[in-house]
PDB file of C-alpha atoms in Angstrom:
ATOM      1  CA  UNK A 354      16.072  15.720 -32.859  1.00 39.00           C
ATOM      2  CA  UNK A 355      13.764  13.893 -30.664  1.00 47.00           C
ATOM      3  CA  UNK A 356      14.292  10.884 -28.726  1.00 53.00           C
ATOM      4  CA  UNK A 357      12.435   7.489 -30.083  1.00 78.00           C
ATOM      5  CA  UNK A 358      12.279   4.099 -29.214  1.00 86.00           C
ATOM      6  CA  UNK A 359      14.019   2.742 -31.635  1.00 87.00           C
ATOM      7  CA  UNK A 360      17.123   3.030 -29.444  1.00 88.00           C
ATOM      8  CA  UNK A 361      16.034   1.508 -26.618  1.00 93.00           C
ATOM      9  CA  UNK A 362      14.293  -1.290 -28.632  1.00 93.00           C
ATOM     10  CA  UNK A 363      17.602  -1.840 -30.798  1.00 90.00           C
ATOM     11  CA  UNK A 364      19.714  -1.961 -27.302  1.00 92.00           C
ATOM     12  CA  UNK A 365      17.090  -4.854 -26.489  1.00 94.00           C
ATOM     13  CA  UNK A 366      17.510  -6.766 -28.922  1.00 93.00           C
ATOM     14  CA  UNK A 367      21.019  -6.850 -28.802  1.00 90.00           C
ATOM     15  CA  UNK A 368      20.873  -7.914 -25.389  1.00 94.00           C
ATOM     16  CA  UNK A 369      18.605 -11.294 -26.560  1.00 94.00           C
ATOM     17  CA  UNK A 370      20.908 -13.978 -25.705  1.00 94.00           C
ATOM     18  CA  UNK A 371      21.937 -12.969 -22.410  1.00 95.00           C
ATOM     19  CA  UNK A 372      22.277 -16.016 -19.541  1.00 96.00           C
ATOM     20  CA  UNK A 373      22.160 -15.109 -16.130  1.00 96.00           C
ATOM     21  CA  UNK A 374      25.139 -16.260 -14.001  1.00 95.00           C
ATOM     22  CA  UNK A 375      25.878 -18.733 -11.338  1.00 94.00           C
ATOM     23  CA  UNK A 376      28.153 -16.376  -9.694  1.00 94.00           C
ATOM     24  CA  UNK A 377      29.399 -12.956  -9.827  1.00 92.00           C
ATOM     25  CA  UNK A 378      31.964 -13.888 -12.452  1.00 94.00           C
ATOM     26  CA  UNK A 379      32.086 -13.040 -16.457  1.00 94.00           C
ATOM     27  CA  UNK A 380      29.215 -10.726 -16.024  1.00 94.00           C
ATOM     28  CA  UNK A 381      29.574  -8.868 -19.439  1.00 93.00           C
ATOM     29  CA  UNK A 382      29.768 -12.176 -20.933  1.00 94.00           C
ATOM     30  CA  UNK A 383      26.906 -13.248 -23.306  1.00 93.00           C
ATOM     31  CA  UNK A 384      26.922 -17.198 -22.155  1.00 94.00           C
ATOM     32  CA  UNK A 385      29.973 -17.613 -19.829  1.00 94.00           C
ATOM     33  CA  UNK A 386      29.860 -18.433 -15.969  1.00 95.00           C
ATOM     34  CA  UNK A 387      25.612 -19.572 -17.083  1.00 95.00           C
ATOM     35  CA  UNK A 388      23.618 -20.568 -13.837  1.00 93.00           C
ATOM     36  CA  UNK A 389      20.265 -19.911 -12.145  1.00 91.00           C
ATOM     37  CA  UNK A 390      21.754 -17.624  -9.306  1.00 93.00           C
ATOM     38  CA  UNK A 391      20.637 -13.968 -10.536  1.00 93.00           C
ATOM     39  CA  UNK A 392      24.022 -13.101 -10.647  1.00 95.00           C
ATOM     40  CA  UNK A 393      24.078 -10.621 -14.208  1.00 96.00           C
ATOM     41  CA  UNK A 394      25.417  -7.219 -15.649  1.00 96.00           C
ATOM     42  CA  UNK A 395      22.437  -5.262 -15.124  1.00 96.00           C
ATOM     43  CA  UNK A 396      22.365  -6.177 -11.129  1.00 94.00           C
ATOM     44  CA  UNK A 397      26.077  -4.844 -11.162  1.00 93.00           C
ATOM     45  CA  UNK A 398      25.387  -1.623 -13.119  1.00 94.00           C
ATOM     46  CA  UNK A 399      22.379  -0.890 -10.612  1.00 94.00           C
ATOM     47  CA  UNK A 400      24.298  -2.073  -7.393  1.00 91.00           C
ATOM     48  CA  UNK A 401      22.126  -4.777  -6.302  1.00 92.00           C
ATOM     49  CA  UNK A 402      23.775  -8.542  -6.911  1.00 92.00           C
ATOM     50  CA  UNK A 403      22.144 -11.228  -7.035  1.00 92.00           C
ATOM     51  CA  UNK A 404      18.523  -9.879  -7.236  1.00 92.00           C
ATOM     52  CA  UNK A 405      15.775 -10.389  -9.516  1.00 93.00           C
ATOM     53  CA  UNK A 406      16.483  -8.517 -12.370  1.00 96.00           C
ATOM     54  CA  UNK A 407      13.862  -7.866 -15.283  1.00 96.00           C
ATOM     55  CA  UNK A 408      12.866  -4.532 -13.836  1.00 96.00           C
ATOM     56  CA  UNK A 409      16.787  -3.864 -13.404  1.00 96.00           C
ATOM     57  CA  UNK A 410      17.457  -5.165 -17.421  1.00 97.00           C
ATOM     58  CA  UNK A 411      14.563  -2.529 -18.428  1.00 98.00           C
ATOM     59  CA  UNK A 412      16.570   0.630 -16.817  1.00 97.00           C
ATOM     60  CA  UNK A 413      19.847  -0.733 -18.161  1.00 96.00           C
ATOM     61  CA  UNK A 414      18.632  -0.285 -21.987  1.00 96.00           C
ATOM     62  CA  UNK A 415      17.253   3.118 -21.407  1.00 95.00           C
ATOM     63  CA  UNK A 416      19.596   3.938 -19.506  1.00 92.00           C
ATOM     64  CA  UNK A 417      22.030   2.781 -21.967  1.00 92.00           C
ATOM     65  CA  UNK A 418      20.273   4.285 -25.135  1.00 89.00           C
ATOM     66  CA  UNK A 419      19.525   7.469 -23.340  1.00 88.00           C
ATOM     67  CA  UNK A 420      21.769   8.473 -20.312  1.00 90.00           C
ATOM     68  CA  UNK A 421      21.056   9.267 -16.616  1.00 90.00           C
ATOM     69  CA  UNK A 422      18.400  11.895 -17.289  1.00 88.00           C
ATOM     70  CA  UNK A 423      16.206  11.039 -20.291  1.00 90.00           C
ATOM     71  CA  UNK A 424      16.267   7.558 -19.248  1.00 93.00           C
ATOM     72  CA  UNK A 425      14.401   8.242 -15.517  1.00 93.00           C
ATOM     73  CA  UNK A 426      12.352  10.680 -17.288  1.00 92.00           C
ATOM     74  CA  UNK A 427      11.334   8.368 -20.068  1.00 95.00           C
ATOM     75  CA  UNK A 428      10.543   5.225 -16.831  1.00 95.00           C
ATOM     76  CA  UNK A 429       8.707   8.337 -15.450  1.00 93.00           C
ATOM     77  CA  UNK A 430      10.594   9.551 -12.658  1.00 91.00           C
ATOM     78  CA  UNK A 431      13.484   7.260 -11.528  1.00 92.00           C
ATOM     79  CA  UNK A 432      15.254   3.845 -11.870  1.00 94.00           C
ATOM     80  CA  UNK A 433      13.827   0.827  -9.617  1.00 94.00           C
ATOM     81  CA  UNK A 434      14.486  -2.920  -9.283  1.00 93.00           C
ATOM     82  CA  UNK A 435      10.865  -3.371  -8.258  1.00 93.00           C
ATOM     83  CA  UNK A 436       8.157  -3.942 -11.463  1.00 95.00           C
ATOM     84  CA  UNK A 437       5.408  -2.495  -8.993  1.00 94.00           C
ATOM     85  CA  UNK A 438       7.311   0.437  -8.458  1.00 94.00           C
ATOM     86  CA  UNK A 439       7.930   1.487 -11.963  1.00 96.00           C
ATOM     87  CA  UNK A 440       3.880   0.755 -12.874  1.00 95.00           C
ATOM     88  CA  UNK A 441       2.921   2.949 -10.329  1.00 95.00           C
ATOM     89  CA  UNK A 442       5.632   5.316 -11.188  1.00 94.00           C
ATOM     90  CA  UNK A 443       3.564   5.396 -14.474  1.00 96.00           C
ATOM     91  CA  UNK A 444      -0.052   5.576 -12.973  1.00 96.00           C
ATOM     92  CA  UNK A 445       0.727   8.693 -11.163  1.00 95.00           C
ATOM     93  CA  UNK A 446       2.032  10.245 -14.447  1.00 94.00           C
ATOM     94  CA  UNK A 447      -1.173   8.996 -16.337  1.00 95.00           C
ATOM     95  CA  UNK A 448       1.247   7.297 -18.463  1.00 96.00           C
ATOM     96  CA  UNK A 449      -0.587   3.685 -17.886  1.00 97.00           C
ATOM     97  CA  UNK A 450      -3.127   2.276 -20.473  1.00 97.00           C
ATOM     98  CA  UNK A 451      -4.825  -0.939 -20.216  1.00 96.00           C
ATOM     99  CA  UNK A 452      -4.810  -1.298 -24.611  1.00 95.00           C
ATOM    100  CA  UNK A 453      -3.553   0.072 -27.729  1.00 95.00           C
ATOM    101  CA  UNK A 454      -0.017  -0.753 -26.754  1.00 96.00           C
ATOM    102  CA  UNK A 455       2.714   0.095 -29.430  1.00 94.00           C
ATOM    103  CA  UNK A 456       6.429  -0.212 -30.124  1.00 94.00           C
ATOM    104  CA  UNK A 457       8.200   1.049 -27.494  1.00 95.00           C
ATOM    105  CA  UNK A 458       6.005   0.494 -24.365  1.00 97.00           C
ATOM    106  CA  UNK A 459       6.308  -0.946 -21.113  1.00 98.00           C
ATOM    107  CA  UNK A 460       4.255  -4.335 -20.350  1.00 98.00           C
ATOM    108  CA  UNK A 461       2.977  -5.344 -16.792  1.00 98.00           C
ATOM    109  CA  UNK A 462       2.475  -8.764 -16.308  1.00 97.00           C
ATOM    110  CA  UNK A 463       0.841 -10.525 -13.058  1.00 94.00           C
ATOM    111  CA  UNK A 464       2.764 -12.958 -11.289  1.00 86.00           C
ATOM    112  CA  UNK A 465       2.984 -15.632  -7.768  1.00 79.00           C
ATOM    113  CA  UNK A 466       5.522 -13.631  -5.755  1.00 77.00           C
ATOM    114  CA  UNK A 467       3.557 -11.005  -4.564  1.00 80.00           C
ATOM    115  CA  UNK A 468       0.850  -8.390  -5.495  1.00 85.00           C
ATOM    116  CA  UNK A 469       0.509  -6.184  -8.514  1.00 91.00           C
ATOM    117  CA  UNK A 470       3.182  -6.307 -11.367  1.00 95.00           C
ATOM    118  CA  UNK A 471       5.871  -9.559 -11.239  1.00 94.00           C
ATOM    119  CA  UNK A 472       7.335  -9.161 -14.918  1.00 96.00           C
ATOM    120  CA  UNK A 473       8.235  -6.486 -17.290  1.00 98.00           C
ATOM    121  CA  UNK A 474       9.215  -6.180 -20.332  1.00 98.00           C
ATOM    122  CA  UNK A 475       9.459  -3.868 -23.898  1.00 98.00           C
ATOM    123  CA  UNK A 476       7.463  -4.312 -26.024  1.00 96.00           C
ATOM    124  CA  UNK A 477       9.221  -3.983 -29.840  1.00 93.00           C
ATOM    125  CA  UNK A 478       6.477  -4.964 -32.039  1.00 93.00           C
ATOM    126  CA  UNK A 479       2.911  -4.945 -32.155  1.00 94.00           C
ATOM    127  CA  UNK A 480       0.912  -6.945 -35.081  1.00 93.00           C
ATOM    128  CA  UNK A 481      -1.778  -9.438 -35.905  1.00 91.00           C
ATOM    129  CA  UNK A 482      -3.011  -8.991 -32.425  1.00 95.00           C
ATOM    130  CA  UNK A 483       0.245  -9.843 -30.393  1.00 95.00           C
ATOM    131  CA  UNK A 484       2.607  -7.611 -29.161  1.00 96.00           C
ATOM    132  CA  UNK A 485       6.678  -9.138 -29.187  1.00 96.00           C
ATOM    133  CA  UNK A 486       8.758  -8.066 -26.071  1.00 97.00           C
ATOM    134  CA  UNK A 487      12.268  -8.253 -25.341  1.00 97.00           C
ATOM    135  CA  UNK A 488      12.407  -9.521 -21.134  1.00 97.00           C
ATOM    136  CA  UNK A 489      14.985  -9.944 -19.256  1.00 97.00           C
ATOM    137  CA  UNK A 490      15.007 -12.704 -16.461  1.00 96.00           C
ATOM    138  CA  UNK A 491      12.552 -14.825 -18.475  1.00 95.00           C
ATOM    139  CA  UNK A 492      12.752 -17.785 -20.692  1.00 93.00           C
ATOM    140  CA  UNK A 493      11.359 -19.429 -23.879  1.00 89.00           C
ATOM    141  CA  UNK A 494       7.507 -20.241 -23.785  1.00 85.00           C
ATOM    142  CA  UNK A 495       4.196 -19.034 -24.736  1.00 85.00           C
ATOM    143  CA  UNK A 496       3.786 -18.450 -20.860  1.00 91.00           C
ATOM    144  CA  UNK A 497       5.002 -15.343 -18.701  1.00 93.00           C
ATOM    145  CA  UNK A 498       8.179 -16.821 -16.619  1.00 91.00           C
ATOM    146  CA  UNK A 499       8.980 -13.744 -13.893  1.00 88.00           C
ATOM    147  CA  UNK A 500      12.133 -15.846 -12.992  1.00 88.00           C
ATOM    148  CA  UNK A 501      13.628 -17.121 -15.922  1.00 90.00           C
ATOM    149  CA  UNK A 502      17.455 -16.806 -17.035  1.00 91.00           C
ATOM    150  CA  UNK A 503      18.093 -14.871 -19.692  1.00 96.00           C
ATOM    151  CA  UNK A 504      17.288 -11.703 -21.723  1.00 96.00           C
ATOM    152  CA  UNK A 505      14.250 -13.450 -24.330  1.00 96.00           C
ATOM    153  CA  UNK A 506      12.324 -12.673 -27.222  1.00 95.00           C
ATOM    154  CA  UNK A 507       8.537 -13.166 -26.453  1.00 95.00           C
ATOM    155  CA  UNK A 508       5.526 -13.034 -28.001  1.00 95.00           C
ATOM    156  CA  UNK A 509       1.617 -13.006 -26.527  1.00 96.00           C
ATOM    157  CA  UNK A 510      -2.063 -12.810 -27.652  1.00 96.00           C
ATOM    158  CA  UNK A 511      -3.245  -9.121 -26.558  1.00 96.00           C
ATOM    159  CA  UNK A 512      -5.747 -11.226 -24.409  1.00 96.00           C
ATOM    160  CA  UNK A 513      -2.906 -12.950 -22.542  1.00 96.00           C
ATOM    161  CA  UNK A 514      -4.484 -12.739 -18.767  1.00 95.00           C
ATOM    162  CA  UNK A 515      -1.128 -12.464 -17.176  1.00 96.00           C
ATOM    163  CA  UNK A 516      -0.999  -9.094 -19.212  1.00 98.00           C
ATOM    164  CA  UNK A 517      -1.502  -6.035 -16.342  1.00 97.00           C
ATOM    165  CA  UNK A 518      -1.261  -2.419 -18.706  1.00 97.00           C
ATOM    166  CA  UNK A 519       1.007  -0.519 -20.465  1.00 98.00           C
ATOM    167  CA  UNK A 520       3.441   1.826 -20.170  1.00 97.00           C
ATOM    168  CA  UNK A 521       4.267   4.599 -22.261  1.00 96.00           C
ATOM    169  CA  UNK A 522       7.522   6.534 -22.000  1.00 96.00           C
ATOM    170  CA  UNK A 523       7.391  10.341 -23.504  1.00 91.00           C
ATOM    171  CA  UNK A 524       9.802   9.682 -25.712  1.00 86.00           C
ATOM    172  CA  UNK A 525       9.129  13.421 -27.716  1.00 75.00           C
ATOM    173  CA  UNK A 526       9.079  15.188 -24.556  1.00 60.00           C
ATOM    174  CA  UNK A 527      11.990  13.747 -22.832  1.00 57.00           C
ATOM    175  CA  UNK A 528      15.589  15.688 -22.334  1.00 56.00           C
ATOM    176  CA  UNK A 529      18.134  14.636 -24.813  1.00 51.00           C
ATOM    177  CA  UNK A 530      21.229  12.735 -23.500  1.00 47.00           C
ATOM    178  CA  UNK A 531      24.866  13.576 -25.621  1.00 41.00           C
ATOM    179  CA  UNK A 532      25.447  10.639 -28.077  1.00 37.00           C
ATOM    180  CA  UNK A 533      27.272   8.770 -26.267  1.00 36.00           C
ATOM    181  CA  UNK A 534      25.849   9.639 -23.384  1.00 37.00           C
ATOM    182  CA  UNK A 535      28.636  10.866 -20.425  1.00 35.00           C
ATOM    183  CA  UNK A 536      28.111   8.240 -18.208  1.00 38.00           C
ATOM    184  CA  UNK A 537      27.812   5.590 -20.743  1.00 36.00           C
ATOM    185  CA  UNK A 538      30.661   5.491 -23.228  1.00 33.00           C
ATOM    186  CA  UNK A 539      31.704   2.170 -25.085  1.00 33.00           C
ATOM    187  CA  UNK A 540      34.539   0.226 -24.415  1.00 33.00           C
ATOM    188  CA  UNK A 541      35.566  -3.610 -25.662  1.00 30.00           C
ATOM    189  CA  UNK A 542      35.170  -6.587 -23.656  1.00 34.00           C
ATOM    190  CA  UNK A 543      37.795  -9.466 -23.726  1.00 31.00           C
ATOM    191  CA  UNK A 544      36.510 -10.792 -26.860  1.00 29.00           C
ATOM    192  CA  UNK A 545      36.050  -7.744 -28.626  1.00 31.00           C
ATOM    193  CA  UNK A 546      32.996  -6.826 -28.710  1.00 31.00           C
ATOM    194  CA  UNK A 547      31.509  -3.781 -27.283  1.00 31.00           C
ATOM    195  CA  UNK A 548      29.475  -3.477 -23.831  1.00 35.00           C
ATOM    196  CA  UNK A 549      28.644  -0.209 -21.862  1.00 34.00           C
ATOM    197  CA  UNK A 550      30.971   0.832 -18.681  1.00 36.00           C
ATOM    198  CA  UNK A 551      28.541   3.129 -17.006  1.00 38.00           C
ATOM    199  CA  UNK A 552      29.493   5.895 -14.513  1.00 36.00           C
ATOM    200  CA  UNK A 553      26.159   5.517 -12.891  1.00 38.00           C
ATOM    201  CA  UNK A 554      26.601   5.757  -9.040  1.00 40.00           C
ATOM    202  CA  UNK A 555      25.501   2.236  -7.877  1.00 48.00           C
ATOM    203  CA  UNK A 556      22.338   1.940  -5.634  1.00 58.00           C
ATOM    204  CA  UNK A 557      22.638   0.737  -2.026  1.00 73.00           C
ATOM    205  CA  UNK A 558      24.170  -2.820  -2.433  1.00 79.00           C
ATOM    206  CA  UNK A 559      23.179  -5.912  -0.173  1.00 83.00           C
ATOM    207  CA  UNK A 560      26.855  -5.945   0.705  1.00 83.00           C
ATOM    208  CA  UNK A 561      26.905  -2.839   2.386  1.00 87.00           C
ATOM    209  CA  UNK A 562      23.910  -2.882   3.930  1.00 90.00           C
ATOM    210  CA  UNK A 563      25.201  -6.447   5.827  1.00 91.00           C
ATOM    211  CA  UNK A 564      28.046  -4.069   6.030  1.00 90.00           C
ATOM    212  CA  UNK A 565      26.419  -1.210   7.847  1.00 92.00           C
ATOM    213  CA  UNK A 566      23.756  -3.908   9.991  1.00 94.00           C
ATOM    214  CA  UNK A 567      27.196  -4.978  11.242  1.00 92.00           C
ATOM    215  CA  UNK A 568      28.703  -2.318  12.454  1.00 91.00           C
ATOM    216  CA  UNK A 569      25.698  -0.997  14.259  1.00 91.00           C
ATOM    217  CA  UNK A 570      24.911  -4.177  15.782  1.00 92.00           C
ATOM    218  CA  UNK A 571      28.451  -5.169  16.722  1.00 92.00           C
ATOM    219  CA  UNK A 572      28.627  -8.178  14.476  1.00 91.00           C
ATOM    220  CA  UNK A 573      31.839  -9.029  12.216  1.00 90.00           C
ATOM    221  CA  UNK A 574      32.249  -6.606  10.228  1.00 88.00           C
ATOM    222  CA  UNK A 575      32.633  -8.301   6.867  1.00 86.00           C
ATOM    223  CA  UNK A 576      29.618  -8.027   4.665  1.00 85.00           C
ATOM    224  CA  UNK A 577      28.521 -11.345   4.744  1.00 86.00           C
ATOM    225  CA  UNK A 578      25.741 -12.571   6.511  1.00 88.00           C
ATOM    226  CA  UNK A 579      25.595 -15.798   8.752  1.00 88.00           C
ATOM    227  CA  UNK A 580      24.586 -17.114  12.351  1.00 90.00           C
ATOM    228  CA  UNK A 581      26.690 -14.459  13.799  1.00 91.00           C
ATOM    229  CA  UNK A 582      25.190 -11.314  11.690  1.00 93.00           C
ATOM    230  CA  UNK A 583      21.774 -12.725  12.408  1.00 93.00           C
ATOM    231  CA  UNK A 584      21.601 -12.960  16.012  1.00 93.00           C
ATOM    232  CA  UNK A 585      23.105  -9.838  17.032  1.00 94.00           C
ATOM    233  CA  UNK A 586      19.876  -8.465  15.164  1.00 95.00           C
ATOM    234  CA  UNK A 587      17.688  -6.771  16.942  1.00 94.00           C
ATOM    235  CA  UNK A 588      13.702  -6.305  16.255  1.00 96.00           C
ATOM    236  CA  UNK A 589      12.247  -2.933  14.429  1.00 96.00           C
ATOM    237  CA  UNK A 590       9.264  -1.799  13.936  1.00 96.00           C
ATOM    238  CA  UNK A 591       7.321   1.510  14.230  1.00 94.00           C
ATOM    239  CA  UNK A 592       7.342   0.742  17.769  1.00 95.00           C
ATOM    240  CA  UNK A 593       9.975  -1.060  18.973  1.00 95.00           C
ATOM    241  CA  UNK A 594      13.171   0.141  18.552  1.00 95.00           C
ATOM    242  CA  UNK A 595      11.904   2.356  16.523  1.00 94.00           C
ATOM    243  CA  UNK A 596      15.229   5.107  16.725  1.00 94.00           C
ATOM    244  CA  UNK A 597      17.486   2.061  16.169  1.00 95.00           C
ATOM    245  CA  UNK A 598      20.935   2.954  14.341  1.00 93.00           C
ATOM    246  CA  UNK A 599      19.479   0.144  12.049  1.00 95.00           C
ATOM    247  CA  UNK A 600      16.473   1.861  10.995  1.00 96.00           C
ATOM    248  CA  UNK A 601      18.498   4.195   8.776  1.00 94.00           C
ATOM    249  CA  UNK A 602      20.143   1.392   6.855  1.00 95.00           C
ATOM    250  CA  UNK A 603      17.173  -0.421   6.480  1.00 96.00           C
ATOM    251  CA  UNK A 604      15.126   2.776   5.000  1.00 93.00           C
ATOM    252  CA  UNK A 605      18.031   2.659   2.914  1.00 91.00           C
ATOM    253  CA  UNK A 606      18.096  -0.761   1.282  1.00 90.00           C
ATOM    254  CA  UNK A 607      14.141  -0.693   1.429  1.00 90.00           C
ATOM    255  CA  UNK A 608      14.320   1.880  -0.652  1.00 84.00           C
ATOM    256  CA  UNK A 609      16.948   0.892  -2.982  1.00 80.00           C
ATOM    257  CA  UNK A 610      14.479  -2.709  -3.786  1.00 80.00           C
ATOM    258  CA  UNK A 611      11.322  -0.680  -4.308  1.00 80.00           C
ATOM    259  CA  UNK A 612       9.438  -0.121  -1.426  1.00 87.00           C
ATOM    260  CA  UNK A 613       9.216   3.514  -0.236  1.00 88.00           C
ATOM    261  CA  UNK A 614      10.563   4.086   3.384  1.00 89.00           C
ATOM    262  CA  UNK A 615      10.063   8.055   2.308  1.00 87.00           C
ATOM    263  CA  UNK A 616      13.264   9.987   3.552  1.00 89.00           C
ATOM    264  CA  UNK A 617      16.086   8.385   5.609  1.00 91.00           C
ATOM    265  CA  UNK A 618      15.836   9.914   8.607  1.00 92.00           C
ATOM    266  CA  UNK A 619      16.795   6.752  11.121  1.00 94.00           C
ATOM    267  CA  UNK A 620      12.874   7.046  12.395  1.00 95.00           C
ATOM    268  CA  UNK A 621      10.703   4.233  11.964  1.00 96.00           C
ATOM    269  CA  UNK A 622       7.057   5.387  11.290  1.00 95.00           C
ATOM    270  CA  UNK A 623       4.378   4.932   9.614  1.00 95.00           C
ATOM    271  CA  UNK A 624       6.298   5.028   6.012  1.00 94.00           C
ATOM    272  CA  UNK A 625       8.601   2.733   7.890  1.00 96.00           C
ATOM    273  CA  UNK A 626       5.903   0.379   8.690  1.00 96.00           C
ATOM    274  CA  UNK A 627       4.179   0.532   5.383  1.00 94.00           C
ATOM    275  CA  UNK A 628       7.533  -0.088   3.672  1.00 93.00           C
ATOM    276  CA  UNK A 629       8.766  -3.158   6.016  1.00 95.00           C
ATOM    277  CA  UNK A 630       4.815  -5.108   5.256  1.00 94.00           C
ATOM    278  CA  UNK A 631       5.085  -4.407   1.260  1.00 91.00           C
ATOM    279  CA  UNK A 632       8.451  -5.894   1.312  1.00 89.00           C
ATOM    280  CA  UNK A 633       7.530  -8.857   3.921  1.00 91.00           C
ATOM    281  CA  UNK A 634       4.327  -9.534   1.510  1.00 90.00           C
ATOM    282  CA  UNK A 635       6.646  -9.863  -1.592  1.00 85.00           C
ATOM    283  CA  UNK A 636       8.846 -11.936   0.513  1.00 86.00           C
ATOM    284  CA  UNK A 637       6.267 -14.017   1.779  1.00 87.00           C
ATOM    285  CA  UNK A 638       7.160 -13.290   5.276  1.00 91.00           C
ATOM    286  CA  UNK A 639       4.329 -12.984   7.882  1.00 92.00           C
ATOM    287  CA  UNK A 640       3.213  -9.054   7.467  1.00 94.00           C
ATOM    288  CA  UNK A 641       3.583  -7.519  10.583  1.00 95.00           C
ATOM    289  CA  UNK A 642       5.896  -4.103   9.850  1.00 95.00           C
ATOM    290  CA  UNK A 643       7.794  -6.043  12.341  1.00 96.00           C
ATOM    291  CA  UNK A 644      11.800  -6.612  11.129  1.00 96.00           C
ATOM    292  CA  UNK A 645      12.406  -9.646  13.511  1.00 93.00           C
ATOM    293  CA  UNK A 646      14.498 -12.963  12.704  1.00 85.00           C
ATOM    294  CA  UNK A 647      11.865 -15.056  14.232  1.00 83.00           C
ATOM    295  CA  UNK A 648       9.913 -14.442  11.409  1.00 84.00           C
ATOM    296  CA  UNK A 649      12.244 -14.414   8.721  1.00 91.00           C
ATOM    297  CA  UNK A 650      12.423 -10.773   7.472  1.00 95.00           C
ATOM    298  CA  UNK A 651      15.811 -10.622   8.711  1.00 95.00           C
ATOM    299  CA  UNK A 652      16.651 -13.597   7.589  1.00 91.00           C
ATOM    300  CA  UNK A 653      15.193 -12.322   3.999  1.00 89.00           C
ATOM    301  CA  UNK A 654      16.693  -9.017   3.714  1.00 93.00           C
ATOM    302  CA  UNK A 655      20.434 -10.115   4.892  1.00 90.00           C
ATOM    303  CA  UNK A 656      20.241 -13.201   1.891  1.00 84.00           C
ATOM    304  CA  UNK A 657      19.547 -15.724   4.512  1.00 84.00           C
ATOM    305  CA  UNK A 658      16.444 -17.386   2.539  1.00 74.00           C
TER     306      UNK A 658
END
C-alpha cells in the first residue's frame, strides 16, 4: 500500500488549535501555558526551543504520519527548521512548481525577515481557485503572518503575491514507515487524549551550543547566555580565528537552523563564511561572515536579541 497525503493532511488538521507557549511549560497542551514566546511541541521534538517554528510544525506531521525515513524522503531529503532550506531541498529534486498545486503540497510564501521563503505551510484543499493550508506559527487573516501563534486553518486566492511555489512530496515513491511508526508510538497526555512521544534524536539545541561556546571559551559553564558568556567570545571568520575550538560548535548549530556550514570539521572556510552571512542576513545582522559581538551575531546566535 502506498503512502498518501491523507495522513499527513489528517495529522494537520488535528493539530488546528494549537497556541504557542510563553514558556517551556505544558507543551503537549492544546491552549495551556498560551504566550507569544515560540516556546511549542514541535521545537521540543526537533531540539531547538524557542525558535520559529512553521518549518519545524511541517516535519512534525510527516514525521508523525510517516516515521523517520518516509517523512525526510517525502520533505525531499531531510528535516530543517529553515523554510528556505526545505524549498531548495525541493528545487534540487525538481520537486518545485510555480502552479497546479494539489492536496498534499508544500506552499512557499515570501516574507520581511530575510530572503527567499518566510512561511510554509500544507496545503489540504484546493478549489474554486484557492488552495486551504494548515500553518503552523501563523494566525487568523486573509494575509500570510510568518510569526503568528498557533497551528491555523488558511485560505488564499491562487494569485496571492506572497505565494513563492509548490512543493510536492513523492508520496507513491516514498519508503513505507510500520503503522505506528517505531519512533513514534502513541501515548495519553494528562487529559487523556493522545499526542506522539517520538524517539527522534533531537537536533543540536541552543542550550548546548551556549553549553559547548562555554566550555571552549572558559565562560560559566551553565547553558545560559549573559554578559559573562558574551564577552569571553571571541571573533570568527574564515580568517580570523579561523581553527577556533568554536568553529566546530558553530558549524554545528548553523547547521542545525538551516544554513549549510557543509561538514563539521572545526575549519572555517568558505562554507563557513557563506553559512555565517546567510544566517547574519536572516538575522538582520550586518553581513560580513564575521561572528563578532560588536555586531550582534553573537549576540543573535547565543539568544541575546
Amino acid at each position: 500500500m502506498a503512502n498518501t497525503h491523507d495522513k499527513v493532511i489528517n495529522i494537520a488538521l488535528n493539530e488546528v488549535g494549537y497556541l504557542e507557549k510563553k514558556s517551556n511549560a505544558h507543551l503537549e497542551s492544546k491552549t495551556e501555558n498560551a504566550g507569544y514566546a515560540n516556546y511549542t511541541k514541535y521545537g521540543k521534538w526537533y531540539g531547538l526551543n524557542p525558535a520559529y517554528w512553521c518549518a519545524m510544525f511541517l516535519c512534525w506531521i510527516f514525521h508523525e504520519a510517516y516515521g523517520t525515513n518516509a517523512a525526510k524522503q517525502l520533505l525531499a531529503g531531510k528535516f530543517s527548521a529553515a523554510c528556505e532550506d526545505i524549498r531548495q531541498n525541493f528545487i534540487s529534486r525538481k520537486q518545485y512548481i510555480t502552479s497546479g498545486p494539489k492536496a498534499g503540497d508544500i506552499v512557499f510564501y515570501t516574507g520581511s525577515r530575510h530572503a527567499g521563503a518566510n512561511h510554509i505551510g500544507l496545503i489540504v484543499e484546493v478549489s474554486n481557485g484557492k488552495i486551504y493550508t494548515v500553518e503552523g506559527n501563523t494566525s487568523g487573516g486573509s494575509s500570510v503572518i510568518d510569526n503568528g501563534g498557533g497551528v491555523v486553518r488558511k485560505s488564499y486566492a491562487l494569485t496571492h503575491n506572497k505565494i513563492m511555489g509548490y512543493g510536492r512530496p513523492n508520496y507513491d515513491d516514498a519508503p513505507m514507515a510500520n503503522t505506528p511508526a517505531k519512533d513514534h508510538m502513541p501515548t495519553a497526555n494528562a487529559s487523556g487524549s493522545s499526542h506522539i512521544t517520538s524517539t527522534h534524536t533531537p537536533a543540536y539545541t541552543r542550550r548546548q551550543f551556549i553549553l559547548d561556546i562555554q566550555s571552549v571559551t572558559g565562560a560559566k559553564q551553565d547553558g545560559i547566555a549573559g554578559p559573562e558568556t558574551l564577552s569571553k567570545t571571541i571573533t570568527v571568520s574564515k580568517t580570523k580565528n579561523r581553527r577556533h575550538a568554536a568553529v566546530k560548535f558553530i558549524q554545528k548549530y548553523l547547521n542545525t537552523l538551516g544554513h549549510n556550514c557543509g561538514v563539521v570539521d572545526g575549519i572555517a572556510g568558505v562554507k563557513f563564511d557563506n553559512a555565517v552571512k546567510s544566517y547574519q542576513k536572516a538575522k538582520n545582522c550586518i553581513v560580513d561572515g564575521e561572528i563578532t559581538a560588536g555586531k550582534n551575531t553573537w549576540r543573535s546566535l547565543l539568544g541575546l536579541r
